[in-house]
Coordinates of C-alpha atoms in Angstrom, one line a residue:
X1 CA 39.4 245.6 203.1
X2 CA 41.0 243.6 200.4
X3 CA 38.6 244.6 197.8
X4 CA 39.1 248.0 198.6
X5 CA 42.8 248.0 197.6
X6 CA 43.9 248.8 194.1
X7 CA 46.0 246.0 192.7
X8 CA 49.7 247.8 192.9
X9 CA 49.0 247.8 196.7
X10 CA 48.4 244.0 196.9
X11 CA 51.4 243.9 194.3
X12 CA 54.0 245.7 196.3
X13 CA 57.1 244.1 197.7
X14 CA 57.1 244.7 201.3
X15 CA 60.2 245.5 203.3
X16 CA 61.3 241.8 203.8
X17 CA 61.3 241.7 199.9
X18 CA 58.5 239.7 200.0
X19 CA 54.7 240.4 198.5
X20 CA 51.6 240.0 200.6
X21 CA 51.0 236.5 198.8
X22 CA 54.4 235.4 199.3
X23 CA 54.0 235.8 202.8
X24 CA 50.5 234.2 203.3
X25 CA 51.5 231.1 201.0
X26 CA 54.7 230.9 203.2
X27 CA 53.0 230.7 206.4
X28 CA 50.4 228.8 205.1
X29 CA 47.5 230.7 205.4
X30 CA 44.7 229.4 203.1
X31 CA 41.9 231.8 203.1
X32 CA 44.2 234.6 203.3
X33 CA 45.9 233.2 199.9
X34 CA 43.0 232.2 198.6
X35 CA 41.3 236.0 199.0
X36 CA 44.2 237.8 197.0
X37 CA 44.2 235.6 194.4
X38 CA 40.7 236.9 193.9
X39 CA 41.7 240.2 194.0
X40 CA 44.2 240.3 192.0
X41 CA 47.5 239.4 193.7
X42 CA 49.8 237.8 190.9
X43 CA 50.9 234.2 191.4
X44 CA 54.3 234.9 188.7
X45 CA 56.2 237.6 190.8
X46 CA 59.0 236.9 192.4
X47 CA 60.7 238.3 195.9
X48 CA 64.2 238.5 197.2
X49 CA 64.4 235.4 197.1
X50 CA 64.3 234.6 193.5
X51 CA 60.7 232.2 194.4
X52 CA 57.7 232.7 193.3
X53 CA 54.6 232.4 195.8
X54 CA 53.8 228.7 194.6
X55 CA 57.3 227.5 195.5
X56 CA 57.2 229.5 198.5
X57 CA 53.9 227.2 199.4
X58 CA 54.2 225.8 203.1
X59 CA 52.2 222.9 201.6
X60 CA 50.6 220.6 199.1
X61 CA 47.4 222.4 200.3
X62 CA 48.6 225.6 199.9
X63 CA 50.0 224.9 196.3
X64 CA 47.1 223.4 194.9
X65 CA 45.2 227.3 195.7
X66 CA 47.6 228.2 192.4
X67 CA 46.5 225.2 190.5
X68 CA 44.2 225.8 187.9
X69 CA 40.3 224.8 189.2
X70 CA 39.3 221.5 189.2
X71 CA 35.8 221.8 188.5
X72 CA 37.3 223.8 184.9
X73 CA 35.6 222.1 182.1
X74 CA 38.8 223.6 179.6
X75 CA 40.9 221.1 179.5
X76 CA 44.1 223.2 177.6
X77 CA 46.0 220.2 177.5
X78 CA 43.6 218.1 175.4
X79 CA 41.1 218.2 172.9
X80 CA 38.1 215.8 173.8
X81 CA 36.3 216.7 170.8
X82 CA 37.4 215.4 167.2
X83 CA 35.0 218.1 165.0
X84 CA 37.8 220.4 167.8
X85 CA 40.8 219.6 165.2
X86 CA 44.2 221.8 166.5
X87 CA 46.0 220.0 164.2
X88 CA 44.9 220.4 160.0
X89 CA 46.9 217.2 157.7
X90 CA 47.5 219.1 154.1
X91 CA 48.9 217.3 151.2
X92 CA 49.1 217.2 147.6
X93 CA 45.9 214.8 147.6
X94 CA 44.1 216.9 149.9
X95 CA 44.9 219.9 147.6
X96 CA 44.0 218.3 144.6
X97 CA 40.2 217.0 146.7
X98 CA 39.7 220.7 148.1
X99 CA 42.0 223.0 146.0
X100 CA 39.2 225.5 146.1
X101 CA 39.3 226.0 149.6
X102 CA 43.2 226.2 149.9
X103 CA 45.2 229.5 149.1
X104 CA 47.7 229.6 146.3
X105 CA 49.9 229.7 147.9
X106 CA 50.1 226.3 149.8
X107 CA 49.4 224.8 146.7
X108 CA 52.5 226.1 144.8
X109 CA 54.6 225.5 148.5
X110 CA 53.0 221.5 148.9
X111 CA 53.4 220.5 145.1
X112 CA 57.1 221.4 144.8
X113 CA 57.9 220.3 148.6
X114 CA 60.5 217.8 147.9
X115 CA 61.1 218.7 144.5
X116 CA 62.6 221.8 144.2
X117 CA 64.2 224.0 146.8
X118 CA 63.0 223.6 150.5
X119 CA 63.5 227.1 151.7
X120 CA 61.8 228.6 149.2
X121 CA 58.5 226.4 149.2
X122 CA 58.4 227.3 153.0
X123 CA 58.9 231.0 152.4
X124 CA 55.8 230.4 150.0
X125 CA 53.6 228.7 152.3
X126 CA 54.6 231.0 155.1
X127 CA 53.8 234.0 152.9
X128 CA 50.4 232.3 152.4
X129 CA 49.5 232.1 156.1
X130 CA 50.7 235.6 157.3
X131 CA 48.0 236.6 154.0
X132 CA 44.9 234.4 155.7
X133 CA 45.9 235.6 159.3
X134 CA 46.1 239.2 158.7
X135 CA 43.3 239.2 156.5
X136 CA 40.6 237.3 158.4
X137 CA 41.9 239.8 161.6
X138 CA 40.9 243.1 159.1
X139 CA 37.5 241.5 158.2
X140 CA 36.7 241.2 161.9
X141 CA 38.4 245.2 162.8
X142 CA 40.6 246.8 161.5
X143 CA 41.8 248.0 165.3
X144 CA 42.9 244.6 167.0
X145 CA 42.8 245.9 170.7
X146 CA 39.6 247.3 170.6
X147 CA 37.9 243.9 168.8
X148 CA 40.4 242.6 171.9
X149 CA 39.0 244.5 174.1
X150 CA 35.3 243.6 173.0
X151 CA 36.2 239.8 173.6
X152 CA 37.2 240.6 176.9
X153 CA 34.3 242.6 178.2
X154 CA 32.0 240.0 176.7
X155 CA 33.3 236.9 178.2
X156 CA 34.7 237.7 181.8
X157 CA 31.8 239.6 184.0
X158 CA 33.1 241.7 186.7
X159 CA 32.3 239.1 189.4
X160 CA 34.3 236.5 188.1
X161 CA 37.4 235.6 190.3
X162 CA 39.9 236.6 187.7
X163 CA 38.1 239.7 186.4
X164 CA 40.8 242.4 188.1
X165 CA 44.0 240.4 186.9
X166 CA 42.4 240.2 183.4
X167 CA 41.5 244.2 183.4
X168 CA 45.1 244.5 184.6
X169 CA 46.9 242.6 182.3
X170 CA 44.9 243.9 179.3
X171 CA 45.8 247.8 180.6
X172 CA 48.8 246.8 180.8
X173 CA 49.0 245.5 177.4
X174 CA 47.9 248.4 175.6
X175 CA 49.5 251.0 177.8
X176 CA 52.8 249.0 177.2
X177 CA 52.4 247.6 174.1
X178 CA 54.4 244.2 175.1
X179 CA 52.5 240.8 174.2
X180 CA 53.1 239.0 177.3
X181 CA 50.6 240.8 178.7
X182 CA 48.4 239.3 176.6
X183 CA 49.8 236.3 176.6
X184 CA 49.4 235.7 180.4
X185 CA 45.8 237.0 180.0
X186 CA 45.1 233.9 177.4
X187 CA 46.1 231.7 180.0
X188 CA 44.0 232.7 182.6
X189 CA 41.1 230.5 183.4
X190 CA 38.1 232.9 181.9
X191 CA 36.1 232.4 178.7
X192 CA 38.7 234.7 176.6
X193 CA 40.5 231.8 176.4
X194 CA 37.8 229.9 174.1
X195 CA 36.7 233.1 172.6
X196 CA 39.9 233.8 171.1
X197 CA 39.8 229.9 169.7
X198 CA 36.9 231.5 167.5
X199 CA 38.5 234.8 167.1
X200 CA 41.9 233.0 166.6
X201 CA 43.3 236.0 163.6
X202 CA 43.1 238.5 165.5
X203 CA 45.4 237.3 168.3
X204 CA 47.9 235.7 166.0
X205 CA 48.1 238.4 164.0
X206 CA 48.8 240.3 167.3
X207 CA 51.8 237.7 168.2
X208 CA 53.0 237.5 165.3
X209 CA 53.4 241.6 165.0
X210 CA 55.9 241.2 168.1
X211 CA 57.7 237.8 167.5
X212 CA 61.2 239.0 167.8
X213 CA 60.4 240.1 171.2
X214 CA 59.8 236.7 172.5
X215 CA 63.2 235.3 171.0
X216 CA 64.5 234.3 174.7
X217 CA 61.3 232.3 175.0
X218 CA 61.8 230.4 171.7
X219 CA 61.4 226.6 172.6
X220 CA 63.6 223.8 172.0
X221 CA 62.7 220.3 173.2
X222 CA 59.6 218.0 173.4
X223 CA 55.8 219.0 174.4
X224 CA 53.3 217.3 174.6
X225 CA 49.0 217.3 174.2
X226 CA 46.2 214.6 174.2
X227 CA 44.0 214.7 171.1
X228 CA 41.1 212.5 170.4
X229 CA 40.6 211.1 166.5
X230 CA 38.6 209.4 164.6
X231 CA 39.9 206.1 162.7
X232 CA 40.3 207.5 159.4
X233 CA 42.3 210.9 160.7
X234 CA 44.7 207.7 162.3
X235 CA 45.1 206.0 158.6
X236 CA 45.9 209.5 157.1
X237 CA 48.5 210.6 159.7
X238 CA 50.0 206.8 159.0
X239 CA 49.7 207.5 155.0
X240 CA 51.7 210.9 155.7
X241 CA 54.6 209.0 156.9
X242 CA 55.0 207.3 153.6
X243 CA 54.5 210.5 151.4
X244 CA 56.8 213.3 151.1
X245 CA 55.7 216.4 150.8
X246 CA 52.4 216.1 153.6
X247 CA 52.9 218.5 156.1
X248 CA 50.5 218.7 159.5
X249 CA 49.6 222.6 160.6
X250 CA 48.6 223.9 163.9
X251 CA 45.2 225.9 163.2
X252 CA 44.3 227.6 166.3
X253 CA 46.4 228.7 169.2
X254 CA 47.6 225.1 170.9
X255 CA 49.0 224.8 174.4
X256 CA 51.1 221.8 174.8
X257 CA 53.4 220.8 178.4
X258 CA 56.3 219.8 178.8
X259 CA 54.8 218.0 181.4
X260 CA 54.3 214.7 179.7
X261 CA 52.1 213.2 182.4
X262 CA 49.8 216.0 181.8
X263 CA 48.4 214.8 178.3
X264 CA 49.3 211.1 179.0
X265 CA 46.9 210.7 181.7
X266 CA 44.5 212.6 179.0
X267 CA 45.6 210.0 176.8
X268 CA 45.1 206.8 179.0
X269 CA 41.9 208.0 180.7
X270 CA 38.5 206.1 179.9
X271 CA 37.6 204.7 176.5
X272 CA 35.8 207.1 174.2
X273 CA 31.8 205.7 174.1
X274 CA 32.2 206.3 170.5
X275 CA 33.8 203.0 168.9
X276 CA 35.6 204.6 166.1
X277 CA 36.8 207.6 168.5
X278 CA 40.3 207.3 169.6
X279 CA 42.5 209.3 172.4
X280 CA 45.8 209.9 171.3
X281 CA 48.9 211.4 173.1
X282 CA 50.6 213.5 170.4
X283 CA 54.4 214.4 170.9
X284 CA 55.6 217.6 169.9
X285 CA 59.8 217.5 168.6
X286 CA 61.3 221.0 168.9
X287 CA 64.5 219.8 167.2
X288 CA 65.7 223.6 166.4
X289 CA 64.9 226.8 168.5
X290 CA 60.9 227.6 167.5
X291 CA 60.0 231.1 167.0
X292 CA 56.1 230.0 166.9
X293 CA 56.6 228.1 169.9
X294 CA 56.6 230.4 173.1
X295 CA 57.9 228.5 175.9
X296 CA 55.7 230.6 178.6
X297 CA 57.9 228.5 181.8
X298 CA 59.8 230.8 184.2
X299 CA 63.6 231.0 183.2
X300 CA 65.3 232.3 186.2
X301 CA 69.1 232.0 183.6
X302 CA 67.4 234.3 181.5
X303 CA 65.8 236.7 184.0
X304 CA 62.3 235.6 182.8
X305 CA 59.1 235.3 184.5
X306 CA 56.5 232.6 184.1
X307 CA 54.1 233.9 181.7
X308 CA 51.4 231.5 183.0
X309 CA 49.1 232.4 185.7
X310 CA 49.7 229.1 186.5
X311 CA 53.2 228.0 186.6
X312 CA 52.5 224.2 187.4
X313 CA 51.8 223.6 183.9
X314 CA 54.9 224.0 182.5
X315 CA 53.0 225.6 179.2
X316 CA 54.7 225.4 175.6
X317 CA 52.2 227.8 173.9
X318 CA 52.1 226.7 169.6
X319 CA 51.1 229.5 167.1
X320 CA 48.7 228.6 164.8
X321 CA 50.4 227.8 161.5
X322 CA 53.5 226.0 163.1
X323 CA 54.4 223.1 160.6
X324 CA 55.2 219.8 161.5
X325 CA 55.9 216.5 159.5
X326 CA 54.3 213.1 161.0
X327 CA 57.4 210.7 161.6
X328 CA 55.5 208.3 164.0
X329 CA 52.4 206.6 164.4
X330 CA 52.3 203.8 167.2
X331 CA 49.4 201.8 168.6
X332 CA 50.3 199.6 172.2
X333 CA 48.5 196.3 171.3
X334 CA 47.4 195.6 175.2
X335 CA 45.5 199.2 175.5
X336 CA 45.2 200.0 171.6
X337 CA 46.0 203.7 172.4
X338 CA 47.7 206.0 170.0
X339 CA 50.9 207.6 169.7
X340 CA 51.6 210.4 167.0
X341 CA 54.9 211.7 167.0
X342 CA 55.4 214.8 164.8
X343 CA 58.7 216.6 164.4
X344 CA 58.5 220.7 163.4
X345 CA 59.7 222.2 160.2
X346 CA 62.4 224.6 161.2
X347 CA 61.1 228.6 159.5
X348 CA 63.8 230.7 160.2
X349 CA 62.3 234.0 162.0
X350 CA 62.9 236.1 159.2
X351 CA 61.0 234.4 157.0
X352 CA 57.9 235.0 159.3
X353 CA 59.1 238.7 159.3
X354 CA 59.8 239.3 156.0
X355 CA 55.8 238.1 155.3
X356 CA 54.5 240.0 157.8
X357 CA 56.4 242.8 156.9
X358 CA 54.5 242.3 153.4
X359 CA 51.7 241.9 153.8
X360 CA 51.4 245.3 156.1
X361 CA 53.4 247.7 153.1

């Protein structure tokens, strides 16, 4: 019967104020839970109540039905791979090894960082990302929902478990035009999610376009992620601490918790086979309100829903080309894992709107 109801219906807020998967997670009843989440029910709502159907759970059993699979092979809180890099060290020796391959204008912004006027070499650099971004997204369509769309179609088949929440969500984005619909569809646990890592322009570009929307969700604080790295990426984060002017940048679309036990246990697991491989736990300063830092958590203060589909994770989504300066690198001599603490360079959102405004006239 289920699969023959349309997804509002499963949606809908019954008379005691509660949803269908409100009720079954309350009462505890597993297969009943488990069978609309697979056809859509949506873990974020909320009832009369002001809980969500995870904190409604009668159980640890229950809950863990809204935990993201175990069998997943995506870890989002890690990168197991170092050829994977989220994070890209630039300075004025890497510019001077590779200035071919950088744009103008993060060589003007990196060679007068520290020399001349701050604000202005970050409008520069700024300017020279929102340029990279938008044009990389054209080269691939010049109609970002329908290349979206494409992505979509390709990589979650209509049997998979999340296939109606994903068609929904993706409706619901173009019919709306609001980017937390596609937002929550990123975190779902389908193959979008690593096909928009190779089709990374396109989305930020999309984000970017509606920023100032997300301003309540602007995050402030400490995230954290679990990173593997080779030896000599260690000794250049360590040289970065001694040289003005290095900046670290977030290259592809980064989810971070504030969770710290979720990358530390990332970070702590098994030694890496490879001998000059390294697992680090990399921690994320927010000194400042971030406007490229969406915290996706529920904010009941601030009226907001979770924008995860799974809420557990406490998810600090980081925009590509988020800057950072390294201010840390520790080793613990019993385990010899890494620390990395970096600390992000407050951009001011106009800045980011003034370039994208640019680059679109």
């Amino acid at each position: 019967m289920l699969p023959q109801l349309n997804i509002a219906h499963i949606n809908c807020l019954e008379s005691n104020g509660s949803s269908p998967l409100h009720a079954a997670s309350f009462y505890g009843h597993k297969t009943i839970v488990q069978m609309l989440l697979e056809n859509g029910a949506k873990p974020w709502l909320i009832n009369k109540y002001k809980m969500t159907p995870y904190e409604e759970a009668a159980n640890d059993e229950i809950r863990s039905l809204f935990r993201r699979p175990l069998d997943s092979d995506m870890n989002r809180f890690s990168e197991d791979d170092t050829n994977n890099k989220c994070l890209e060290l630039i300075s004025k020796r890497k510019i001077d090894e590779n200035g071919n391959q950088i744009p103008n204008g993060w060589i003007n912004g990196y060679k007068n960082i520290g020399k001349y006027s701050r604000c202005k070499d970050i409008k520069l650099i700024i300017r020279a990302q929102i340029i990279k971004y938008y044009l990389a997204s054209l080269q691939q369509s010049n109609d970002c929902a329908r290349e979206l769309q494409r992505i979509l179609k390709h990589n979650v088949p209509s049997d998979h478990r999340d296939y109606k929440n994903a068609c929904f969500l993706f409706d619901e984005y173009c019919s709306r035009n609001q980017i937390e619909y596609l937002i929550r569809l990123y975190t779902l646990e389908t193959n979008f999610y690593r096909a928009l890592h190779s089709n990374v322009e396109i989305f930020t570009v999309e984000i970017y376009s509606q920023l100032e929307t997300l301003k309540n969700r602007f995050f402030q604080g400490q995230s954290y992620r679990g990173l593997s790295m080779t030896t000599k990426d260690i000794d250049e984060y360590k040289w970065a601490i001694h040289n003005q002017g290095t900046l670290i940048e977030i290259k592809t679309l980064t989810s971070t918790s504030v969770n710290s036990k979720v990358a530390y246990k990332f970070a702590c697991g098994q030694k890496m086979n490879n001998t000059d491989c390294h697992r680090v736990f990399c921690e994320f300063h927010f000194d400042r309100r971030c406007s490229t830092a969406i915290d996706l958590r529920r904010n009941s203060d601030k009226n907001l829903l979770c924008l995860s589909a799974y809420e557990n994770e406490a998810e600090v989504l980081v925009l590509p080309g988020t800057l950072f300066e390294v201010r840390a690198v520790r080793q613990k001599k019993d385990t010899n894992r890494y620390t990395i603490i970096l600390h992000n360079i407050y951009v001011p959102l106009h800045i980011i709107l003034d370039a994208f405004k640019e680059v679109q006239t």
